């Protein structure tokens, strides 16, 4: 067959593409268990990080199980759907860890009730409530974990991550803690998610700085990052949209 | 005996030149000035630089081998597309393997593994060498160029990590006593421009020692 004929080119290209597709698909299938494991470890490290516990991929699972009091799955009415503790289910059959938060939030936006994850940890004798969060940044999804103290109002720690925010601007939300420096996530420490009257306000990211305005109380606001208004608005919206779902639950157990 | 004879042929002086030339006198970064972007981006720390160097070597080596084996069947009109498919497939494989077994590093390298696809070294070697040579020399040429790219990356990364962060492979090398005496890590070294200076200095040294590298 003539190497430069159209038929040859079409057949050559098709066969090549099919072969490459088979190769890549099987590589993906074969490697995905390892990749999943890595993602799970990372999720555990991030959740633990919001409570201030350091972990490495090697010992993440062990440390996670050591500090975990229980994983709760709840709905927006504040009812517990499922409780997982010490390796077994006390109620229901779904682990909060396995919940796809994006899908759950989508359901809530549509007006249905979703199943939301909540993690309760114990570190040095104190209990912390960790709420995973998911939202929209400027270029793609942003996510994070917020740890609340035992009063379920004061923020103990928080961390953020993103898929594709602008480096040097929006991406700064995910800066890891540095000794002697206040990174974006550090500002959230000791902020409150309820106002003095006990109404839910969430923590707002304020453009221009908390000090320059009066609409948001200093206890409920943090300073935005210059040049990344849209990412910071996304963080504000994410905090509000995720935390509000837990208000009923927190009121129920008070 | 027969085996030994074959080996001698495999690593004949001509073939060995295919590996050693790209290391120095025909280095992809310092002589051909290819792959500069990633040389700036992944050399802040040593570990990602090593992984990047290995990844590129795997892609150039195996890619050259595959292209060279296919070279007589590739229709001339779509040869660039065929080359790209081979590169892309290899890069995705490398990326998947890194995500499975070296997750932290793959996160640090982030988009740059994907960008090996557009690394001019790979395309350049396929077009210039693998399309016209037998598989074995092509494999050697690919590996040689990968190493040539790699050692520059590693030297630059070593310099930048040591003077920028005071560590090598994450291990602290500069003792605390130095810091107490007033030594500070050089923040400029962390920034991309310093990688250009470092590459420039390497080019300078190479050309000062080997006059034949200087273009007219």
CSV table of N, CA and C in Angstrom, one decimal, chain B residues 1-65:
chain,number,residue,atom,x,y,z
B,1,UNK,N,31.6,-15.7,23.9
B,1,UNK,CA,32.4,-14.9,23.0
B,1,UNK,C,31.6,-14.1,22.1
B,2,UNK,N,30.6,-14.7,21.6
B,2,UNK,CA,29.7,-14.1,20.6
B,2,UNK,C,29.0,-12.9,21.3
B,3,UNK,N,28.6,-13.1,22.6
B,3,UNK,CA,27.9,-12.1,23.3
B,3,UNK,C,28.8,-10.9,23.5
B,4,UNK,N,30.0,-11.2,23.8
B,4,UNK,CA,31.0,-10.0,24.0
B,4,UNK,C,31.2,-9.2,22.8
B,5,UNK,N,31.2,-9.9,21.7
B,5,UNK,CA,31.4,-9.2,20.4
B,5,UNK,C,30.3,-8.3,20.1
B,6,UNK,N,29.0,-8.8,20.4
B,6,UNK,CA,27.9,-8.0,20.1
B,6,UNK,C,27.9,-6.7,21.0
B,7,UNK,N,28.3,-6.9,22.3
B,7,UNK,CA,28.3,-5.8,23.2
B,7,UNK,C,29.3,-4.7,22.7
B,8,UNK,N,30.4,-5.2,22.2
B,8,UNK,CA,31.4,-4.2,21.7
B,8,UNK,C,30.8,-3.3,20.6
B,9,UNK,N,30.0,-4.0,19.8
B,9,UNK,CA,29.4,-3.3,18.7
B,9,UNK,C,28.3,-2.3,19.2
B,10,UNK,N,27.6,-2.8,20.2
B,10,UNK,CA,26.5,-1.9,20.8
B,10,UNK,C,27.1,-0.7,21.4
B,11,UNK,N,28.3,-0.8,22.1
B,11,UNK,CA,28.8,0.4,22.7
B,11,UNK,C,30.1,0.8,22.0
B,12,UNK,N,30.0,0.8,20.6
B,12,UNK,CA,31.2,1.3,19.9
B,12,UNK,C,31.4,2.8,20.1
B,13,UNK,N,32.6,3.2,19.9
B,13,UNK,CA,32.9,4.6,20.1
B,13,UNK,C,31.9,5.6,19.5
B,14,UNK,N,31.4,5.2,18.3
B,14,UNK,CA,30.5,6.1,17.6
B,14,UNK,C,29.2,6.1,18.4
B,15,UNK,N,28.7,4.9,18.9
B,15,UNK,CA,27.5,4.9,19.7
B,15,UNK,C,27.7,5.7,21.0
B,16,UNK,N,28.8,5.5,21.7
B,16,UNK,CA,29.0,6.1,22.9
B,16,UNK,C,29.0,7.7,22.8
B,17,UNK,N,29.5,8.1,21.6
B,17,UNK,CA,29.4,9.6,21.4
B,17,UNK,C,28.0,10.1,21.5
B,18,UNK,N,27.0,9.2,21.1
B,18,UNK,CA,25.6,9.7,21.1
B,18,UNK,C,25.2,10.0,22.5
B,19,UNK,N,25.8,9.3,23.5
B,19,UNK,CA,25.5,9.6,24.9
B,19,UNK,C,26.3,10.7,25.4
B,20,UNK,N,27.6,10.7,25.1
B,20,UNK,CA,28.5,11.7,25.8
B,20,UNK,C,28.4,13.1,25.1
B,21,UNK,N,28.1,13.1,23.8
B,21,UNK,CA,28.0,14.5,23.2
B,21,UNK,C,27.0,15.4,23.8
B,22,UNK,N,25.7,14.8,24.0
B,22,UNK,CA,24.7,15.7,24.6
B,22,UNK,C,25.0,16.1,26.0
B,23,UNK,N,25.9,15.4,26.7
B,23,UNK,CA,26.2,15.8,28.1
B,23,UNK,C,27.0,17.1,28.1
B,24,UNK,N,27.9,17.3,27.2
B,24,UNK,CA,28.7,18.5,27.2
B,24,UNK,C,28.6,19.3,25.9
B,25,UNK,N,29.3,18.9,24.9
B,25,UNK,CA,29.5,19.8,23.8
B,25,UNK,C,28.2,20.0,23.0
B,26,UNK,N,27.2,19.1,23.1
B,26,UNK,CA,26.0,19.3,22.4
B,26,UNK,C,24.8,19.3,23.3
B,27,UNK,N,25.0,19.9,24.5
B,27,UNK,CA,24.0,19.8,25.6
B,27,UNK,C,22.7,20.5,25.2
B,28,UNK,N,21.6,19.8,25.4
B,28,UNK,CA,20.3,20.4,25.0
B,28,UNK,C,20.0,21.8,25.6
B,29,UNK,N,20.4,22.0,26.9
B,29,UNK,CA,20.1,23.3,27.5
B,29,UNK,C,21.2,24.3,27.1
B,30,UNK,N,22.4,24.0,27.4
B,30,UNK,CA,23.5,25.0,27.3
B,30,UNK,C,23.9,25.2,25.8
B,31,UNK,N,23.8,24.2,24.9
B,31,UNK,CA,24.2,24.5,23.6
B,31,UNK,C,23.0,24.6,22.6
B,32,UNK,N,22.0,23.7,22.7
B,32,UNK,CA,20.9,23.8,21.8
B,32,UNK,C,19.8,24.8,22.3
B,33,UNK,N,20.0,25.2,23.6
B,33,UNK,CA,19.0,26.1,24.3
B,33,UNK,C,17.6,25.7,24.1
B,34,UNK,N,17.4,24.4,24.5
B,34,UNK,CA,16.0,23.9,24.5
B,34,UNK,C,15.6,23.5,26.0
B,35,UNK,N,14.3,23.5,26.2
B,35,UNK,CA,13.8,23.1,27.5
B,35,UNK,C,14.2,24.0,28.7
B,36,UNK,N,14.3,25.3,28.3
B,36,UNK,CA,14.7,26.3,29.3
B,36,UNK,C,13.6,26.5,30.4
B,37,UNK,N,12.3,26.5,29.9
B,37,UNK,CA,11.2,26.9,30.8
B,37,UNK,C,11.2,25.9,32.0
B,38,UNK,N,11.3,24.6,31.7
B,38,UNK,CA,11.2,23.7,32.9
B,38,UNK,C,12.4,23.8,33.7
B,39,UNK,N,13.6,24.2,33.1
B,39,UNK,CA,14.8,24.3,33.9
B,39,UNK,C,14.7,25.4,34.9
B,40,UNK,N,13.9,26.4,34.6
B,40,UNK,CA,13.6,27.5,35.5
B,40,UNK,C,12.6,27.1,36.6
B,41,UNK,N,11.7,26.3,36.2
B,41,UNK,CA,10.5,26.1,37.0
B,41,UNK,C,10.7,25.0,38.1
B,42,UNK,N,11.4,24.0,37.8
B,42,UNK,CA,11.4,22.8,38.7
B,42,UNK,C,12.7,22.7,39.5
B,43,UNK,N,13.6,23.8,39.4
B,43,UNK,CA,14.9,23.6,40.1
B,43,UNK,C,15.0,24.3,41.4
B,44,UNK,N,13.9,24.7,42.0
B,44,UNK,CA,14.0,25.3,43.3
B,44,UNK,C,14.4,24.3,44.4
B,45,UNK,N,14.0,23.1,44.3
B,45,UNK,CA,14.4,22.0,45.2
B,45,UNK,C,15.0,20.9,44.4
B,46,UNK,N,15.9,20.1,45.0
B,46,UNK,CA,16.6,19.1,44.3
B,46,UNK,C,15.7,17.9,43.9
B,47,UNK,N,14.8,17.5,44.8
B,47,UNK,CA,14.1,16.3,44.6
B,47,UNK,C,13.2,16.3,43.3
B,48,UNK,N,12.4,17.4,43.2
B,48,UNK,CA,11.6,17.4,41.9
B,48,UNK,C,12.5,17.5,40.7
B,49,UNK,N,13.7,18.2,40.8
B,49,UNK,CA,14.6,18.3,39.7
B,49,UNK,C,15.1,16.9,39.3
B,50,UNK,N,15.4,16.0,40.3
B,50,UNK,CA,15.9,14.7,39.9
B,50,UNK,C,14.8,13.9,39.3
B,51,UNK,N,13.5,14.0,39.8
B,51,UNK,CA,12.4,13.3,39.2
B,51,UNK,C,12.1,13.7,37.8
B,52,UNK,N,12.2,15.1,37.7
B,52,UNK,CA,11.9,15.6,36.3
B,52,UNK,C,13.0,15.1,35.4
B,53,UNK,N,14.3,15.1,35.8
B,53,UNK,CA,15.3,14.7,34.9
B,53,UNK,C,15.1,13.2,34.5
B,54,UNK,N,14.7,12.4,35.4
B,54,UNK,CA,14.5,11.0,35.1
B,54,UNK,C,13.3,10.9,34.2
B,55,UNK,N,12.2,11.6,34.5
B,55,UNK,CA,11.0,11.5,33.6
B,55,UNK,C,11.3,11.9,32.2
B,56,UNK,N,12.1,13.0,32.0
B,56,UNK,CA,12.4,13.4,30.7
B,56,UNK,C,13.3,12.4,30.0
B,57,UNK,N,14.2,11.8,30.7
B,57,UNK,CA,15.1,10.8,30.1
B,57,UNK,C,14.3,9.6,29.7
B,58,UNK,N,13.3,9.2,30.5
B,58,UNK,CA,12.5,8.0,30.1
B,58,UNK,C,11.7,8.4,28.8
B,59,UNK,N,11.2,9.6,28.8
B,59,UNK,CA,10.4,10.0,27.6
B,59,UNK,C,11.2,10.1,26.4
B,60,UNK,N,12.4,10.8,26.5
B,60,UNK,CA,13.2,10.9,25.3
B,60,UNK,C,13.8,9.5,24.8
B,61,UNK,N,14.2,8.7,25.8
B,61,UNK,CA,14.8,7.4,25.5
B,61,UNK,C,13.8,6.5,24.8
B,62,UNK,N,12.7,6.2,25.5
B,62,UNK,CA,11.7,5.3,24.9
B,62,UNK,C,11.0,5.9,23.7
B,63,UNK,N,10.8,7.2,23.8
B,63,UNK,CA,10.1,7.9,22.6
B,63,UNK,C,11.0,7.7,21.4
B,64,UNK,N,12.3,8.0,21.5
B,64,UNK,CA,13.2,7.9,20.4
B,64,UNK,C,13.2,6.4,19.8
B,65,UNK,N,13.2,5.5,20.8
B,65,UNK,CA,13.2,4.1,20.4
B,65,UNK,C,12.0,3.7,19.6
